[in-house]
Tab-separated table of C-alpha atoms in Angstrom:
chain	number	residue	atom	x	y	z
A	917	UNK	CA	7.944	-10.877	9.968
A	918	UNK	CA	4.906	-10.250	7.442
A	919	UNK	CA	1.443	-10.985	8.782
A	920	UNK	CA	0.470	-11.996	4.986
A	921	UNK	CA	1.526	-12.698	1.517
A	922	UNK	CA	0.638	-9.482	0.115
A	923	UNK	CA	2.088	-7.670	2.779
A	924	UNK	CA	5.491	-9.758	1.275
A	925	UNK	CA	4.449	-8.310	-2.154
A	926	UNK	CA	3.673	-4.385	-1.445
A	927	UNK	CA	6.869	-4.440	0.555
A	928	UNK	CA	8.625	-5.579	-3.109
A	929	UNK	CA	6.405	-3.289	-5.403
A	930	UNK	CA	7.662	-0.322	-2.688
A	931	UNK	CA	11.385	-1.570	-3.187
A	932	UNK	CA	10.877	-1.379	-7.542
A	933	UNK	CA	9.407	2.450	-6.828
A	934	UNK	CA	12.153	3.563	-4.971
A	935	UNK	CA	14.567	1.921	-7.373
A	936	UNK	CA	12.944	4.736	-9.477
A	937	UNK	CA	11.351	2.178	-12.319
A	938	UNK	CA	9.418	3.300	-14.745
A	939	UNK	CA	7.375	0.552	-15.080
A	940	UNK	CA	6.462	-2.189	-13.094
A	941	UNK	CA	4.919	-5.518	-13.910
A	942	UNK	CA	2.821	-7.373	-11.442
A	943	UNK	CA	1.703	-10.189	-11.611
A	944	UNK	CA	-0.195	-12.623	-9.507
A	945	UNK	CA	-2.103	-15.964	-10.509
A	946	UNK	CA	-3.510	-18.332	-7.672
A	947	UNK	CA	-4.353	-21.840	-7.847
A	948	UNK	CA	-6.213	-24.414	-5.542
A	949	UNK	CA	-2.368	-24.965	-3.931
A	950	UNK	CA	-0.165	-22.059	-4.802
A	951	UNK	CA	0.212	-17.971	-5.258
A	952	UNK	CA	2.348	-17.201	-8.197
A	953	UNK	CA	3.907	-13.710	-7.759
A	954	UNK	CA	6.093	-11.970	-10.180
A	955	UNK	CA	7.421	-8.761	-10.277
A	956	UNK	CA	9.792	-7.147	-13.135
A	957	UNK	CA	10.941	-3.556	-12.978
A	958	UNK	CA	13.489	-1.212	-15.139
A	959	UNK	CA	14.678	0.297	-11.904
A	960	UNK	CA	18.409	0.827	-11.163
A	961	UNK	CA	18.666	-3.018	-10.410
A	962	UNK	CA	22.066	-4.376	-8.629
A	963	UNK	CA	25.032	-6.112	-9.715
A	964	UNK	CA	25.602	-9.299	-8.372
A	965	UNK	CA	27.419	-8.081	-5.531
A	966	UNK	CA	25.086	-5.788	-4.376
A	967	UNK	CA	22.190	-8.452	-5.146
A	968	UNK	CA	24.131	-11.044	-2.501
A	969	UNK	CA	24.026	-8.476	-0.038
A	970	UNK	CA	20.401	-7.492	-0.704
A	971	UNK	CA	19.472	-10.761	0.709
A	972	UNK	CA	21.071	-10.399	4.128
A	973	UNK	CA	19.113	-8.766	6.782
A	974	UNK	CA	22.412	-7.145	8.472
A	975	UNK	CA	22.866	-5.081	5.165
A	976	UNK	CA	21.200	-2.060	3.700
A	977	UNK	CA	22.554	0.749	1.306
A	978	UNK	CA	21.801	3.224	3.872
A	979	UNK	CA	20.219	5.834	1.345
A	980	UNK	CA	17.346	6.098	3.159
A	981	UNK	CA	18.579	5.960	7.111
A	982	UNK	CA	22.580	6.370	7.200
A	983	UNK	CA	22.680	4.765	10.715
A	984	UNK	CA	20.561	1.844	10.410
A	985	UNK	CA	22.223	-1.632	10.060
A	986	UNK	CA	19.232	-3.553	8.646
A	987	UNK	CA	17.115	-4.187	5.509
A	988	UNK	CA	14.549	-6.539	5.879
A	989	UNK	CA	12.431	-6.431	2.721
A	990	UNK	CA	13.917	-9.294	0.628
A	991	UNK	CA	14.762	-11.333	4.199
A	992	UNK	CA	11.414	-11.491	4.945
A	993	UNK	CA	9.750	-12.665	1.639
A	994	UNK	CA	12.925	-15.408	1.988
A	995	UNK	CA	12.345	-16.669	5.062
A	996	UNK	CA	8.486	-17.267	4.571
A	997	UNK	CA	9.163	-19.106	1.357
A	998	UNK	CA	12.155	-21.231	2.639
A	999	UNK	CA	9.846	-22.133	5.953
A	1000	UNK	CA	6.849	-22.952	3.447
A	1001	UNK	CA	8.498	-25.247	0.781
A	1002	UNK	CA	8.155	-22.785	-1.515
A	1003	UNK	CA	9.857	-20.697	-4.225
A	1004	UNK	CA	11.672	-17.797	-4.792
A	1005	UNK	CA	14.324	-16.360	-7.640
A	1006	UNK	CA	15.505	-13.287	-7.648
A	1007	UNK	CA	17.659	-12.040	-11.087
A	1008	UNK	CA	19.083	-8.447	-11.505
A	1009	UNK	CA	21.042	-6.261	-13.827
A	1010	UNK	CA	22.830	-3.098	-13.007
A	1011	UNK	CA	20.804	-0.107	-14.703
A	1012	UNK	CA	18.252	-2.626	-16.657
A	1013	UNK	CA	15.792	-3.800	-13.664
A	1014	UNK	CA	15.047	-6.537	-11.511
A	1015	UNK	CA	13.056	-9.428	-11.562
A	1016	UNK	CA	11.258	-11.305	-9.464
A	1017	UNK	CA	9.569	-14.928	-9.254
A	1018	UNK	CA	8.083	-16.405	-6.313
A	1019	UNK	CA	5.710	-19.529	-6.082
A	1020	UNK	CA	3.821	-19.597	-2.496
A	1021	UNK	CA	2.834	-22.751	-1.582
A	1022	UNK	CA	-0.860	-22.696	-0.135
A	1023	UNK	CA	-0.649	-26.523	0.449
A	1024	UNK	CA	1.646	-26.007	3.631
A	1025	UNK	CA	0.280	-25.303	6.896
A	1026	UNK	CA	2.928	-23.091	7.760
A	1027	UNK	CA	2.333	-20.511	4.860
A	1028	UNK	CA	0.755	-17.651	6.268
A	1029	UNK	CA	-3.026	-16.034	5.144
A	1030	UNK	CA	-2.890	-14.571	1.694
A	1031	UNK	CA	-3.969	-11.730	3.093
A	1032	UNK	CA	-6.193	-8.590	1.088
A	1033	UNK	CA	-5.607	-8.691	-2.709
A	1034	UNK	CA	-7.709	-6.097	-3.711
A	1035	UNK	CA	-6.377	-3.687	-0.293
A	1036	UNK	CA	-2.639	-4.884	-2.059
A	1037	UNK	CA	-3.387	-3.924	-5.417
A	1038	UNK	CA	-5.492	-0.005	-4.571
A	1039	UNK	CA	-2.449	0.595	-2.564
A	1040	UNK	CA	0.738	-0.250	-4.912
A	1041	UNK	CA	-0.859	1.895	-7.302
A	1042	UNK	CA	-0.973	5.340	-5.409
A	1043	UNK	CA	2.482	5.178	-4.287
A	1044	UNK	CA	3.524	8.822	-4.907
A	1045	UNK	CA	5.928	9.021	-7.653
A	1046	UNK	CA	6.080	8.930	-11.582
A	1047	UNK	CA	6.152	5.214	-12.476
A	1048	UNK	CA	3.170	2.864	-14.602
A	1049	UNK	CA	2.185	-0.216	-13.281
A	1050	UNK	CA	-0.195	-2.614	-14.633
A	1051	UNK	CA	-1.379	-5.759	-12.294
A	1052	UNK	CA	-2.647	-8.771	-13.896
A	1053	UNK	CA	-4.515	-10.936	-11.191
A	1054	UNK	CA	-5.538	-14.085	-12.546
A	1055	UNK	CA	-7.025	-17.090	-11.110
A	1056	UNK	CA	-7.198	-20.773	-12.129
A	1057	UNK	CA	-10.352	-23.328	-11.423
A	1058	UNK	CA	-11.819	-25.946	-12.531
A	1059	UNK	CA	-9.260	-26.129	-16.109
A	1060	UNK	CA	-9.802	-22.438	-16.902
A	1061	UNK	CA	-8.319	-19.005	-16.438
A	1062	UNK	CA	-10.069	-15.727	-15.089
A	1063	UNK	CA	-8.368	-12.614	-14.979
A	1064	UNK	CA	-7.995	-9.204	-14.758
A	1065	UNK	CA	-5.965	-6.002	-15.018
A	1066	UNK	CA	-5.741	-2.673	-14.031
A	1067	UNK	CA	-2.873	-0.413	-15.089
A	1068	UNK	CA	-1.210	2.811	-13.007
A	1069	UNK	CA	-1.521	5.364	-16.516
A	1070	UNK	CA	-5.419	4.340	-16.938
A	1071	UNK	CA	-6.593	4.946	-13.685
A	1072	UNK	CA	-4.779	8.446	-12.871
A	1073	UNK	CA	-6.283	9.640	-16.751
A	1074	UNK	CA	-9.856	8.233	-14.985
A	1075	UNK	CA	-9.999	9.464	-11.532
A	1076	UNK	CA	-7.330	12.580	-12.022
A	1077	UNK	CA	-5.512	11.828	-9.028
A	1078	UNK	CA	-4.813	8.618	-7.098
A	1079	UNK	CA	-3.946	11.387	-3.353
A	1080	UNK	CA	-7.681	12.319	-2.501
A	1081	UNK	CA	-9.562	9.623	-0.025
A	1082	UNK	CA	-12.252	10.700	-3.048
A	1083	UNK	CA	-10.486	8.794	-5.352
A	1084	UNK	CA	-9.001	6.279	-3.244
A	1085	UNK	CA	-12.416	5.237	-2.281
A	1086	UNK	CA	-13.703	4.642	-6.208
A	1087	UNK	CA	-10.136	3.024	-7.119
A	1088	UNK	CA	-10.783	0.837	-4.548
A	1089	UNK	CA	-14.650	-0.039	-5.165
A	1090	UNK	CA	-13.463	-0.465	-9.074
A	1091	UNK	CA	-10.506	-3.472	-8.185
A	1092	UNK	CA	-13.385	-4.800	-5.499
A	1093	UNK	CA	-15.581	-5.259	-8.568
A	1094	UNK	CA	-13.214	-7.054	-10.627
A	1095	UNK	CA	-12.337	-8.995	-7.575
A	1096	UNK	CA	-15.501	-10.117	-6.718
A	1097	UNK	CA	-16.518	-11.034	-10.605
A	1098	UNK	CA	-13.339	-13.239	-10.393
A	1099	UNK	CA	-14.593	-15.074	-7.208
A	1100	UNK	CA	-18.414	-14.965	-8.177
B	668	UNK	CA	-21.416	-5.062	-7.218
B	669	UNK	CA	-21.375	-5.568	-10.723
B	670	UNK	CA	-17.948	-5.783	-12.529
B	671	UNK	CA	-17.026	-2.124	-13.023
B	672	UNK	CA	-16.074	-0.664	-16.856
B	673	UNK	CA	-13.652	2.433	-17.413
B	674	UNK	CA	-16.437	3.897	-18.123
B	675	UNK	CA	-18.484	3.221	-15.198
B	676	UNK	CA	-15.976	4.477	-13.080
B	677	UNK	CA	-15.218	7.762	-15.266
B	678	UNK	CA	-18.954	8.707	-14.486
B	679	UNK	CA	-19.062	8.336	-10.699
B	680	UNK	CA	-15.576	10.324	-10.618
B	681	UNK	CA	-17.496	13.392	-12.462
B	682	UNK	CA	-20.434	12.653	-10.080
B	683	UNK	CA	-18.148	13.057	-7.026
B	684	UNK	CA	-16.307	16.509	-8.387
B	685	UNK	CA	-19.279	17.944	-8.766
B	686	UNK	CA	-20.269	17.060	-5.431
B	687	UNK	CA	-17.092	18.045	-3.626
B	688	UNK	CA	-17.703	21.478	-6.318
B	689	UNK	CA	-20.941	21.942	-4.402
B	690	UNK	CA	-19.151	22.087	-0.497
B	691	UNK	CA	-17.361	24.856	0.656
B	692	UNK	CA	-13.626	23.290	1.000
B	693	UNK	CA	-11.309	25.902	0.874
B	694	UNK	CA	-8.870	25.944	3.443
B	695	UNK	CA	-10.103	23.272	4.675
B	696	UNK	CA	-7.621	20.575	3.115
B	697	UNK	CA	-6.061	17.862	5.129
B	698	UNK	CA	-2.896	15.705	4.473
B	699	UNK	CA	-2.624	12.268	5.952
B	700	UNK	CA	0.880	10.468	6.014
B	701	UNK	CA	0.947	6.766	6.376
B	702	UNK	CA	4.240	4.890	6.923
B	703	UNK	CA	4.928	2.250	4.594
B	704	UNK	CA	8.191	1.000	5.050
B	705	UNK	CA	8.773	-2.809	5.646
B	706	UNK	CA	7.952	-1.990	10.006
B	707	UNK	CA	5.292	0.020	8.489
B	708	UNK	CA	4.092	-3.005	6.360
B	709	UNK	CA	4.828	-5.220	8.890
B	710	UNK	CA	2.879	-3.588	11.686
B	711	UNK	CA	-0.300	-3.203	9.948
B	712	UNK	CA	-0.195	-0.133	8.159
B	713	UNK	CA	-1.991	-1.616	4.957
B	714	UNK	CA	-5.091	-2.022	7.510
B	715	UNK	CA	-4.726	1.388	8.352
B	716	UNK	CA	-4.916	3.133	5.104
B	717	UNK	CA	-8.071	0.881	4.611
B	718	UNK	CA	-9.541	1.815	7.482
B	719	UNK	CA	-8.678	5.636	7.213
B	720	UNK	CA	-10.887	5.730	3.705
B	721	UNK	CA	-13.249	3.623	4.722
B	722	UNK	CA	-14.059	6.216	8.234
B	723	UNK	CA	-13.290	9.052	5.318
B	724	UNK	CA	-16.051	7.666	3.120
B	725	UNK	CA	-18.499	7.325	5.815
B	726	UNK	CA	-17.891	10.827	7.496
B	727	UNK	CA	-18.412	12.279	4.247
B	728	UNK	CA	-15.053	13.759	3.820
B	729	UNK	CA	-13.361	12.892	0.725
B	730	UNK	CA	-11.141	16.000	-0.066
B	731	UNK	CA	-8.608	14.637	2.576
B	732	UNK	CA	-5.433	14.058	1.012
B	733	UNK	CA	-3.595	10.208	1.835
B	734	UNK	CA	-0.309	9.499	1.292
B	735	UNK	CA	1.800	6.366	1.491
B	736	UNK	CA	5.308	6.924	2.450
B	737	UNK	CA	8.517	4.907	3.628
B	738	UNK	CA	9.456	4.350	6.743
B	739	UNK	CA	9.298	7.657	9.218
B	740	UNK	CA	12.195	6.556	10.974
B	741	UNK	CA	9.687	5.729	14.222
B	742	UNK	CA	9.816	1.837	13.398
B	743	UNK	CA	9.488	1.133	16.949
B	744	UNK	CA	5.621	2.909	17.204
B	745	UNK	CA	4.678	1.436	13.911
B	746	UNK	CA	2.422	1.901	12.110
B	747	UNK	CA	2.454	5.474	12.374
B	748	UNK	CA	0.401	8.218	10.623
B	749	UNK	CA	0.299	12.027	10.410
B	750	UNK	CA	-2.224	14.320	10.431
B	751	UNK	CA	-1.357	17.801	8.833
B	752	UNK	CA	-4.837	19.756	9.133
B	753	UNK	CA	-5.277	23.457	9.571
B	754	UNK	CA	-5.971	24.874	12.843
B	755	UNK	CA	-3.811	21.882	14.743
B	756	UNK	CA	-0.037	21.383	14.555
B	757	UNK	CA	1.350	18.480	12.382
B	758	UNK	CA	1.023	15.673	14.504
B	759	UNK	CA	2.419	12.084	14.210
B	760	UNK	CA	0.324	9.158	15.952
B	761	UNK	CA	1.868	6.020	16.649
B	762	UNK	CA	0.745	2.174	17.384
B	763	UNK	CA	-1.962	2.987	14.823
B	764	UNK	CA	-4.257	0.474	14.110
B	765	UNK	CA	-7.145	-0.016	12.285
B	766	UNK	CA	-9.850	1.231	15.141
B	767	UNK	CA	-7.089	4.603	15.859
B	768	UNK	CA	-7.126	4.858	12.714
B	769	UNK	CA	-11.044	5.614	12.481
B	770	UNK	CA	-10.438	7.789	15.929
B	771	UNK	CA	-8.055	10.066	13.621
B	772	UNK	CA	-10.632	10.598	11.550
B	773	UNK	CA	-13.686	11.089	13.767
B	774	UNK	CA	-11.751	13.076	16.237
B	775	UNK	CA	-8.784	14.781	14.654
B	776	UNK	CA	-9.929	15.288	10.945
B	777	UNK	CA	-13.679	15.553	12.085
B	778	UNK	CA	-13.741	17.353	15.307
B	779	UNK	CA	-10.159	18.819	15.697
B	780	UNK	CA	-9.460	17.061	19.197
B	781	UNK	CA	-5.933	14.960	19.275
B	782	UNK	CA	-6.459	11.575	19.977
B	783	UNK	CA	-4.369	11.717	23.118
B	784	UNK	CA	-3.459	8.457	23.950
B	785	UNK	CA	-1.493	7.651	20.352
B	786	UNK	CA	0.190	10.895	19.690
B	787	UNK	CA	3.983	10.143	19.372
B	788	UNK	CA	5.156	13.638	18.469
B	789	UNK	CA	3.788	15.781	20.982
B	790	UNK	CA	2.624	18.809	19.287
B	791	UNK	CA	3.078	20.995	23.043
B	792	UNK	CA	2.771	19.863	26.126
B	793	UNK	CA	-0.043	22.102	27.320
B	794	UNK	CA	-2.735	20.800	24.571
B	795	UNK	CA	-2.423	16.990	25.346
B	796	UNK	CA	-4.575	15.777	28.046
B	797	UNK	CA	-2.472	13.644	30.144
């Protein structure tokens, strides 16, 4: 089981790169009582078959391990939102993408710690492989909006490379920045 | 800290080039591999790669290269990491957490000495300390 709520999230961002999307849309926008995650890639996606199965931990594809039994990705981010009265809808279309909503309910005591947002977003963006991704991160108090957004493309034409702990390091002081503005 | 611009961060990025221009680095290049796979994920391994730049940053050693991959197939010893650095063999540590994962860096990275107690793949016998 996931620790925290982003941990739910990288674990679906990692499942969109290895679908081999192009692009990735993330985004997240907390309120006093709830995290709303979405998530739309033009990966391979499933058909619906293959998107029934996706949700049962006894199944995988086995691409990646040809003996292993299990997938847990999708199982996990299911059974925190079904034991936290929350919500979750998954849509998908064979060779178009995949889509993703998911409303976390912060009201229930049972929902576990939201965990590092700006740790989550540093980290979905130096993935290695050839796909964009832009996160929007917005949050909502007292009746109005704050946001920001920081997009895959952007950064590597800024800091050259998103491998060296050089460049890990100032990606990750840049999203604290924006973080921190957003809470301030 | 401020908010950051584009701009801002284009600047420090030239800054740190030239610096890492300045230091002799050649053949010197390390690879870190961090599991990331849901047991990755699950055990902790997003604490890890935090804590492995954060050490990095500190130590003064940026040039190391980090990379996130799936799962290692070693789900059971998750989070795992390994260290490819010249002058050891490739080494894979396992139960990594966040204060081993500062040990890899001030110890393996740094100083060149395994840190014993996590290493899952033994690299040969004779060179781990029992």
């Amino acid at each position: 089981m996931h620790y925290t709520l982003c941990d739910c999230v990288m674990d679906l961002i990692q499942n969109s790169i290895e679908a081999g999307s192009s692009h990735i849309q993330l985004n997240m926008n907390q309120s006093a009582d709830s995290l709303e995650v979405s998530i739309r890639d033009d990966g391979c996606g499933m058909t619906d078959d293959e998107l029934k199965r996706a949700t049962d931990p006894f199944y995988t594809d086995g691409i990646k391990h040809k003996h292993r039994k299990v997938g847990l990705g999708l199982p996990f981010l299911i059974q925190t939102v079904t034991m936290t009265d929350g919500q979750f809808d998954i849509r998908s279309e064979k060779n178009k993408g995949t889509e993703i909503d998911i409303r976390f309910n912060l009201a229930n005591i049972d929902t576990p710690p939201t965990g590092h947002i700006v740790s989550l977003l540093y980290q979905v963006l130096c993935f290695q492989g050839d796909y964009d991704l832009t996160a929007v991160r917005s949050l909502s108090k007292d009746g109005g909006e704050l946001s920001y957004q920081v997009n895959r493309n952007e950064m590597l034409d800024v800091l050259g490379d998103l491998e060296s702990a050089a460049s890990l390091g100032l990606l990750r002081d840049f999203i604290n920045s924006q973080e921190e503005d957003l809470l301030s | 800290m401020s908010k950051m611009t584009l701009e801002e961060l284009r600047k420090l990025r030239e800054a740190k080039k030239q610096e890492a221009a300045q230091r002799d680095t050649e053949g010197k290049d390390t690879l870190v591999i961090v599991g990331m796979g849901t047991c990755g994920i699950a055990a902790g391994a997003k604490d890890v790669v935090d804590a492995l730049l954060d050490e990095l940053k500190k130590v003064g050693n940026e040039n190391v290269i980090i990379r996130q991959a799936g799962c290692m197939g070693l789900c059971h010893v998750e989070p795992t990491v390994e260290v490819r650095s010249p002058g050891i063999p490739n080494t894979i540590y396992g139960n990594v957490d966040a204060e081993v994962a500062r040990k890899i860096v001030r110890q393996h990275i740094v100083d060149g000495r395994l840190v014993n107690k996590h290493v899952y793949d033994k690299p040969a016998a004779d060179i781990i300390e029992q």
